[in-house]
mmCIF file of C-alpha atoms in Angstrom:
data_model
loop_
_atom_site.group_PDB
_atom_site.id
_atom_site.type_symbol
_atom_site.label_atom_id
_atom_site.label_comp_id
_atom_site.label_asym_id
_atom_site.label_seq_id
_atom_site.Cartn_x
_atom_site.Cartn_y
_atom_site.Cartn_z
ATOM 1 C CA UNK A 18 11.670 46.584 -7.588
ATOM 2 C CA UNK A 19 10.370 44.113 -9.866
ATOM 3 C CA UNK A 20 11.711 45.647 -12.638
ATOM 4 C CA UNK A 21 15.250 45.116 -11.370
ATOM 5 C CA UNK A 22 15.303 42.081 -9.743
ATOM 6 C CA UNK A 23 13.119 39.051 -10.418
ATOM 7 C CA UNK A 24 10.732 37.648 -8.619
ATOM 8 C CA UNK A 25 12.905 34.605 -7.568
ATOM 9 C CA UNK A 26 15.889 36.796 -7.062
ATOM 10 C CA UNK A 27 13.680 38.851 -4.828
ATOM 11 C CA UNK A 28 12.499 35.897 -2.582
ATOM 12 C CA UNK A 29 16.646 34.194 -2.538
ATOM 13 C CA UNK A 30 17.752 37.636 -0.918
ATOM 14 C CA UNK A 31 14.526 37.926 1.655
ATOM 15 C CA UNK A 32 15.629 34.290 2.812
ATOM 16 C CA UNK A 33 19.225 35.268 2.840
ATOM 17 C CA UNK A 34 18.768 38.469 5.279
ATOM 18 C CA UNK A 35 15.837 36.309 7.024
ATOM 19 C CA UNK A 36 18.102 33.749 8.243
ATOM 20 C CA UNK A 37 20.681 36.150 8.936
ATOM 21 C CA UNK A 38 18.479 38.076 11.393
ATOM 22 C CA UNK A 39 17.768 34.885 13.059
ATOM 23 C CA UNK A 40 13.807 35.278 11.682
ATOM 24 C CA UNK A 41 11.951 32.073 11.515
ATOM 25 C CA UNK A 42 8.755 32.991 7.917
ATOM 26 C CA UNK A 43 6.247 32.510 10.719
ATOM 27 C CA UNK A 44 8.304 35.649 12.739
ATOM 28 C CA UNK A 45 8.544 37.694 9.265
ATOM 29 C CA UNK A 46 5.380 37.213 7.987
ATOM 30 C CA UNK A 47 3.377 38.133 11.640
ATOM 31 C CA UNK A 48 5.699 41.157 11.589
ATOM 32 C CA UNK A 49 4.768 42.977 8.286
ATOM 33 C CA UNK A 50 1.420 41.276 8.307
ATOM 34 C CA UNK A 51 0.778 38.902 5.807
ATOM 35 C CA UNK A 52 0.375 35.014 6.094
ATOM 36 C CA UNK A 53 3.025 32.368 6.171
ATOM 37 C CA UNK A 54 2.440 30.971 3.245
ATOM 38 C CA UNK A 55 1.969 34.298 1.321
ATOM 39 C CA UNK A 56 5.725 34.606 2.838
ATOM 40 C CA UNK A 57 6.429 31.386 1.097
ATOM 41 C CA UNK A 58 5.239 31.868 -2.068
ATOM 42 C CA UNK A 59 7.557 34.889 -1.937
ATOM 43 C CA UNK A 60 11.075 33.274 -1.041
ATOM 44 C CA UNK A 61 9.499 30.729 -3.560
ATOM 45 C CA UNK A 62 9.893 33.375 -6.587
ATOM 46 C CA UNK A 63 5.899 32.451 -7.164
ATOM 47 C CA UNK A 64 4.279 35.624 -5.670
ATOM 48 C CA UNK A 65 5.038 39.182 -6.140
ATOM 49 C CA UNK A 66 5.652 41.431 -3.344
ATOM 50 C CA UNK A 67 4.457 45.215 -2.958
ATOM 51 C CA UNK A 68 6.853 48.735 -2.616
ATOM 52 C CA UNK A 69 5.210 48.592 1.211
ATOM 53 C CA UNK A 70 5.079 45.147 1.894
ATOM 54 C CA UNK A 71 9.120 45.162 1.083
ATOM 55 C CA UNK A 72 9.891 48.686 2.976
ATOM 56 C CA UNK A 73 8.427 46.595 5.761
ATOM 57 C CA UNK A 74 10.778 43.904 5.376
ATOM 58 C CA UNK A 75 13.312 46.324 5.432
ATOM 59 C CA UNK A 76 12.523 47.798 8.157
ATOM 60 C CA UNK A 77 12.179 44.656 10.320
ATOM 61 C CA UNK A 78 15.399 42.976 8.962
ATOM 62 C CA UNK A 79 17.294 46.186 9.173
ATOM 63 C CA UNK A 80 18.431 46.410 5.322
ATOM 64 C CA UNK A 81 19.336 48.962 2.726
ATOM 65 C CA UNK A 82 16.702 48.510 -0.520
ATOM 66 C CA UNK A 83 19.606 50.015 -2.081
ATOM 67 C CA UNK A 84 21.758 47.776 -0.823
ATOM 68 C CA UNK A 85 18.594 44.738 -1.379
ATOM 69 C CA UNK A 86 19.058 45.296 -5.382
ATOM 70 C CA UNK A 87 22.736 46.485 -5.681
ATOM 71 C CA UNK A 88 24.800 43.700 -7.914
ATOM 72 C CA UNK A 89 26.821 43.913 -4.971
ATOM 73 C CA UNK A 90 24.364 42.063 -2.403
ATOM 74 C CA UNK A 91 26.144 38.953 -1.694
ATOM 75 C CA UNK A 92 29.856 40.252 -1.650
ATOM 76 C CA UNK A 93 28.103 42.496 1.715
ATOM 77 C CA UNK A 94 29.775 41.254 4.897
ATOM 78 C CA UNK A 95 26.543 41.342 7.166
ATOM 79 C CA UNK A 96 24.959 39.267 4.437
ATOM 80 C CA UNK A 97 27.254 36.168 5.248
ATOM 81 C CA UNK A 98 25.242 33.526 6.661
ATOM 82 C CA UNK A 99 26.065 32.111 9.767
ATOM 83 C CA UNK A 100 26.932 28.301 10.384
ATOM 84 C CA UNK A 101 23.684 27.539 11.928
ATOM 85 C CA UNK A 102 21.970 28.573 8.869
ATOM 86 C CA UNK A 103 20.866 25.130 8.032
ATOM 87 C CA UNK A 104 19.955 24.541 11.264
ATOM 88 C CA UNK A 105 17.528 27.293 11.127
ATOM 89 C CA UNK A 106 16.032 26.181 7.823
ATOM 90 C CA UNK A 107 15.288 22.697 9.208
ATOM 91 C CA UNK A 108 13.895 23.785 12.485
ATOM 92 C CA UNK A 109 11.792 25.896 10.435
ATOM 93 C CA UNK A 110 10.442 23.449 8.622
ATOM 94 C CA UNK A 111 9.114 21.342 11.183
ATOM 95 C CA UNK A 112 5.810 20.902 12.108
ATOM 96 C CA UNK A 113 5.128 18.288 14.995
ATOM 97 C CA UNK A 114 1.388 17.124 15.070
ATOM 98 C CA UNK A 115 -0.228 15.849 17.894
ATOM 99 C CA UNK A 116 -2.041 13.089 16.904
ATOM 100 C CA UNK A 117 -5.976 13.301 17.753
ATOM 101 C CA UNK A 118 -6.713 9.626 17.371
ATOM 102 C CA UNK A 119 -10.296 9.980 17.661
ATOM 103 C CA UNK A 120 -10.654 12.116 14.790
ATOM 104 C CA UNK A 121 -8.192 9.813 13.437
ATOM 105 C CA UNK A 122 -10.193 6.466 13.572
ATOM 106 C CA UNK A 123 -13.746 8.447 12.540
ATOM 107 C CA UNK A 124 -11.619 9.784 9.417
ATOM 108 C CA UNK A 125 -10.550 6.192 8.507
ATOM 109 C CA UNK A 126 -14.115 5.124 9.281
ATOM 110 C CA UNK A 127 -15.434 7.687 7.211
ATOM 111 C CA UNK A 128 -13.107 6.920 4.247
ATOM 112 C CA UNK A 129 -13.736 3.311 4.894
ATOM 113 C CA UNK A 130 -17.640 3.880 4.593
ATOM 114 C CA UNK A 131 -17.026 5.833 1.052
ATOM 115 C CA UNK A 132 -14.089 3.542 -0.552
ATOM 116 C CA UNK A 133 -14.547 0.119 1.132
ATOM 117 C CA UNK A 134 -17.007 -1.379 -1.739
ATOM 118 C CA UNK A 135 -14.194 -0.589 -4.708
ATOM 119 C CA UNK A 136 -11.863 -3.478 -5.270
ATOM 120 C CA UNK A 137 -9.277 -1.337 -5.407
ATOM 121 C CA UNK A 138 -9.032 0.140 -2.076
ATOM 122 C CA UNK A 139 -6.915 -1.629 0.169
ATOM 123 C CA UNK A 140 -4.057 -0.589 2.312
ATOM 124 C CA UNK A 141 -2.134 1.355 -0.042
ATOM 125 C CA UNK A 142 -4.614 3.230 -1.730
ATOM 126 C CA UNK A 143 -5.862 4.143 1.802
ATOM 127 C CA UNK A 144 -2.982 5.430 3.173
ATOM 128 C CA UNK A 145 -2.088 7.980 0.208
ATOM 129 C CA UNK A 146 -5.662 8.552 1.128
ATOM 130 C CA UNK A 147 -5.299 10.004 4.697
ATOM 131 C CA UNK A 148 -1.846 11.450 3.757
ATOM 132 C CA UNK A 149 -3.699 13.892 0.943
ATOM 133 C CA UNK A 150 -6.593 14.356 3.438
ATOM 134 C CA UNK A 151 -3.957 15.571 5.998
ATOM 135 C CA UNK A 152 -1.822 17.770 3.597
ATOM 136 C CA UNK A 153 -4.547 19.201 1.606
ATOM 137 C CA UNK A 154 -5.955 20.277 5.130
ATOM 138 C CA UNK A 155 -2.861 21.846 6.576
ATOM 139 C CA UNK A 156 -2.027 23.971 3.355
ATOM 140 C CA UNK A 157 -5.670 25.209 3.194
ATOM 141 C CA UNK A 158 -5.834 25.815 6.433
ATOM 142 C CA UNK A 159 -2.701 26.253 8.411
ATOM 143 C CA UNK A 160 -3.827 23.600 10.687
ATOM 144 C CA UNK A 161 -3.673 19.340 11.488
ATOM 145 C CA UNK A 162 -6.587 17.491 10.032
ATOM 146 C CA UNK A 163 -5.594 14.228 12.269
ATOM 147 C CA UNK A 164 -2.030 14.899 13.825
ATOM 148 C CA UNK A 165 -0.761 12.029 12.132
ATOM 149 C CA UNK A 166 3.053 11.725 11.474
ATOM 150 C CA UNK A 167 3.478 10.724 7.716
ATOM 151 C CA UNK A 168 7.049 8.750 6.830
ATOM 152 C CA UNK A 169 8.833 8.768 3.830
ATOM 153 C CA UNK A 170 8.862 4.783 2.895
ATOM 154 C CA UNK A 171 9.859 4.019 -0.705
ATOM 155 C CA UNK A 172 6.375 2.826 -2.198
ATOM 156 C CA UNK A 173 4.912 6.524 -0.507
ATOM 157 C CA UNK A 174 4.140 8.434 2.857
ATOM 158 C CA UNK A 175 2.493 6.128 5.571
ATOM 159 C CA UNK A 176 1.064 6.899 8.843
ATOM 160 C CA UNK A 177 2.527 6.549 11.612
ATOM 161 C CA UNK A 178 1.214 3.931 14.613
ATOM 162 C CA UNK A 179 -1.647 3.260 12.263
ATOM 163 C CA UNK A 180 -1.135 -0.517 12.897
ATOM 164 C CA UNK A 181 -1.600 0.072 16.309
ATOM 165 C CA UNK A 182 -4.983 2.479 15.897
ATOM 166 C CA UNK A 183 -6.260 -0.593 13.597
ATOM 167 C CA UNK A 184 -5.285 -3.112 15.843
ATOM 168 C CA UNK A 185 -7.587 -1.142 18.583
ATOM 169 C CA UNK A 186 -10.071 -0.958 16.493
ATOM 170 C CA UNK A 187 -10.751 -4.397 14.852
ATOM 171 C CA UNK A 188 -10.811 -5.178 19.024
ATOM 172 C CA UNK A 189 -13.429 -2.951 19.917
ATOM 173 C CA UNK A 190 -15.421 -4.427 16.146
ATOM 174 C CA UNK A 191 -15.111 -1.246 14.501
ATOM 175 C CA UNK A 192 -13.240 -2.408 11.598
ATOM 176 C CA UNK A 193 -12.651 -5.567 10.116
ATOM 177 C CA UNK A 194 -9.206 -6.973 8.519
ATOM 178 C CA UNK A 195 -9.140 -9.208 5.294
ATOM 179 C CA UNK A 196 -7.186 -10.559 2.915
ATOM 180 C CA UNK A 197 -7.953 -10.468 -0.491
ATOM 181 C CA UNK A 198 -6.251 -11.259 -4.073
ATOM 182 C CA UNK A 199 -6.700 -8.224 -6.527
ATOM 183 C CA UNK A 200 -5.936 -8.701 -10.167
ATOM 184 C CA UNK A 201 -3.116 -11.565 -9.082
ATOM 185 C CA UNK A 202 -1.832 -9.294 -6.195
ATOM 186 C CA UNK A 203 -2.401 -10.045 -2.857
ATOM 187 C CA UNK A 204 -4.450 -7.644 -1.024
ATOM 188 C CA UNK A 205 -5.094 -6.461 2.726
ATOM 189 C CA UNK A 206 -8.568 -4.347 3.124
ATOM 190 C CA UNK A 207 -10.378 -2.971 6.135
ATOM 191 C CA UNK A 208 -14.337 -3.124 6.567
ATOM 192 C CA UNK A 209 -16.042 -0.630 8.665
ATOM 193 C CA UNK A 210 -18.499 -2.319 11.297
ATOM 194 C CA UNK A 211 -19.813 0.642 12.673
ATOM 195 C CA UNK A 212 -20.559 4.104 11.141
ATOM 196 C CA UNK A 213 -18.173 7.719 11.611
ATOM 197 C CA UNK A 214 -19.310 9.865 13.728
ATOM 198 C CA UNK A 215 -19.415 13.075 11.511
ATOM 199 C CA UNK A 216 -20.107 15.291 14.424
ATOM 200 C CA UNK A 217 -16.706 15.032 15.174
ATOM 201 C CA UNK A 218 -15.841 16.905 11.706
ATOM 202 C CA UNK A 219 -15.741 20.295 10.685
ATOM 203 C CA UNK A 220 -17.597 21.326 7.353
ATOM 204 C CA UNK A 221 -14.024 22.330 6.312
ATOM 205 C CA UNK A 222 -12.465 19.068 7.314
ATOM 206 C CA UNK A 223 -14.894 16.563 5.464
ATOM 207 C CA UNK A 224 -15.422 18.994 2.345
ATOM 208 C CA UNK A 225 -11.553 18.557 1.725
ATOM 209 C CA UNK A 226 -11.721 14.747 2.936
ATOM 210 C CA UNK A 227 -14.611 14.281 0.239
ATOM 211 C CA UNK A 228 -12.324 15.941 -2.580
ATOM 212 C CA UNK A 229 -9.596 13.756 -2.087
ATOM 213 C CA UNK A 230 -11.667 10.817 -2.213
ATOM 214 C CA UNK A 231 -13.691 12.203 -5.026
ATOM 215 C CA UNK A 232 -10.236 12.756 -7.220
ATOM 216 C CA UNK A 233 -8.316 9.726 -6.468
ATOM 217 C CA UNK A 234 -10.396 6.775 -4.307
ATOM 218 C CA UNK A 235 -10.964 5.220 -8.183
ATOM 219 C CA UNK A 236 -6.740 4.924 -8.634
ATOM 220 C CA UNK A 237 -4.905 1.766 -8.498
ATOM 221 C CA UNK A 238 -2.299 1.605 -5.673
ATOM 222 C CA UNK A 239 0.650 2.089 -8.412
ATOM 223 C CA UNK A 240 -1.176 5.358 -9.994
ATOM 224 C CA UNK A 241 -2.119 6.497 -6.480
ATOM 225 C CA UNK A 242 1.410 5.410 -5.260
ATOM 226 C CA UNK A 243 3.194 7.371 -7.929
ATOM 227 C CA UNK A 244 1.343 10.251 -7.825
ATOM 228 C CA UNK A 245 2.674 10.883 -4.152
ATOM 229 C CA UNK A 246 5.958 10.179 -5.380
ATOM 230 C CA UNK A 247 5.560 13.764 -7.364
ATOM 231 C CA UNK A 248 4.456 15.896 -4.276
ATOM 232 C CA UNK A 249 6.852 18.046 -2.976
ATOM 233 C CA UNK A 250 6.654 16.861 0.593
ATOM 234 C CA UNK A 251 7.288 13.390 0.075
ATOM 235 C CA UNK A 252 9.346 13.951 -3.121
ATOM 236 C CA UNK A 253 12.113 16.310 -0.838
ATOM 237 C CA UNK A 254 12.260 14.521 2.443
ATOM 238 C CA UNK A 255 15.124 11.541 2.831
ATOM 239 C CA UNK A 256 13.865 8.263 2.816
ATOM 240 C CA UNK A 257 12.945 6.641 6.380
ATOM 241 C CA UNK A 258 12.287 10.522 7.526
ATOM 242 C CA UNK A 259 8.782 12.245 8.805
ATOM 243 C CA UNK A 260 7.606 14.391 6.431
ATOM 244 C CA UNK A 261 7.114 17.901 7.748
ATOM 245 C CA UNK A 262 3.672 19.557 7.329
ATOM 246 C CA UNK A 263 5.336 23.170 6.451
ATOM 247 C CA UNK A 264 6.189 21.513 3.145
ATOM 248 C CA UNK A 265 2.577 21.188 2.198
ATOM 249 C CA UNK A 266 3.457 25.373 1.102
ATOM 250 C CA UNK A 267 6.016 24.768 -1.314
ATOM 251 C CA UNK A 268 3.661 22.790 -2.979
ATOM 252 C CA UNK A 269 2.888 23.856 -7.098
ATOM 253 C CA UNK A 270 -0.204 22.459 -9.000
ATOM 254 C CA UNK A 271 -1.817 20.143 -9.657
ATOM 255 C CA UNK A 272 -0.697 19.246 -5.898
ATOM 256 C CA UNK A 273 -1.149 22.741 -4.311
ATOM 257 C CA UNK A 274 -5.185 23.382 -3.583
ATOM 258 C CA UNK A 275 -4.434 26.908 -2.212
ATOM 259 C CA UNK A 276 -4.910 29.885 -4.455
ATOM 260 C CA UNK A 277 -2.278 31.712 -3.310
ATOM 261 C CA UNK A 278 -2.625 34.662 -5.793
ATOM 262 C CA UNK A 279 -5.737 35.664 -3.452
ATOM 263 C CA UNK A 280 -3.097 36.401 -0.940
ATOM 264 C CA UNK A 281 -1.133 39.000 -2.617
ATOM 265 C CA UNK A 282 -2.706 41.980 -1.263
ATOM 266 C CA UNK A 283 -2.507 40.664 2.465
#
């Protein structure tokens, strides 16, 4: 197959009969057994597929492999997509968190306790920090770090109702709000007043919180701040819009931390 089609071609027709068939990936890839994002990389053009992982697909979708590399594939009637297509592809693309907010505030503690002594940590710098802490979570691991709902504003993602979870916070003395100037700019930082409570993390979930901060808590808020800008999952999603989690998998380096290559013989 490879041979005849390419990889991207391959992974343009898979999506065509996938939506056709009404399959959401996560249906597909549970029904010839290999992971979502392994199904991703696919459609994406970025990951090869096996003779038996596509007699599979076939099989499930109800196709010809003649027919799947014939020059004739998109002039086939049953391959004409049906209104709701786009529809499909949206839904698809959802992911709705559910926020955990007290994994939430010990994250932001935790940051806090790690970042709060560099002069260039304040709000910005800490938000792209929870959104990559979040991201890099979900496309390692196919699950929500905090639940938070990131939104596409135009200086980067924020978190949503983190004003709120602050405002709590600073209440109870947990955190501490100041304003400061830094190099001419003003400034708005958060102190921690009381430590994380790390039994609340996984070894997963702080080893990936630890590499984000390692790699960019030393950034300005305009390197940090355009370096979002150039992920996928902000870069796609309209202005003023959440930015779905299933994005995180159409990620490419250096923003993708999954080795997806490891995946190929699922």
């Amino acid at each position: 197959m490879g041979n005849e089609l390419s990889k991207k071609e391959i992974g343009e027709r898979i999506i065509n009969l996938r939506l056709k068939k009404g399959f959401s990936q996560d249906d597909l890839a549970k029904s010839i057994g290999i992971s979502r994002p392994s199904l991703t990389q696919i459609e994406l053009g970025n990951r090869g597929i096996s003779f038996s992982e596509m007699q599979k697909i076939s099989v499930v979708l109800s196709f010809s492999l003649d027919d799947f590399v014939s020059k004739k594939f998109y002039n086939k009637q049953y391959l004409e997509l049906p209104d709701e297509a786009e529809e499909n592809i949206s839904e698809e693309r959802i992911s709705v968190p559910t926020l955990n907010i007290n994994k939430f505030k010990n994250i932001l503690l935790y940051i806090l306790e790690r970042c709060s002594g560099k002069p260039n940590v304040g709000e910005t710098v800490l938000y792209k920090l929870l959104y990559f802490s979040d991201f890099n979570y979900y496309e390692l691991y196919e699950e929500h770090l905090t639940g938070a709902n990131y939104k596409k504003l135009p200086y980067g993602p924020v978190p949503q109702k983190l004003d709120i979870i602050i405002d709590q916070m600073i209440e109870l003395k947990q955190l501490e709000k100041i304003k400061t100037d830094y190099k001419g700019f003003p400034q708005k930082r958060f102190i921690p007043l009381e430590k994380a409570d790390l039994t609340r993390l996984k070894a997963s979930e702080k080893d990936v919180i630890d590499k984000v901060i390692d790699q960019m808590s030393d950034w300005s808020a305009n390197a940090i701040s355009d370096y979002s800008h150039k992920d996928l999952p902000w870069e796609v999603t309209e202005i003023g819009n959440d930015i779905s989690y299933n994005l995180a998998f159409y990620r490419e380096l250096p923003y993708s931390v999954r080795v997806y290559n490891e995946e190929e013989n699922d």
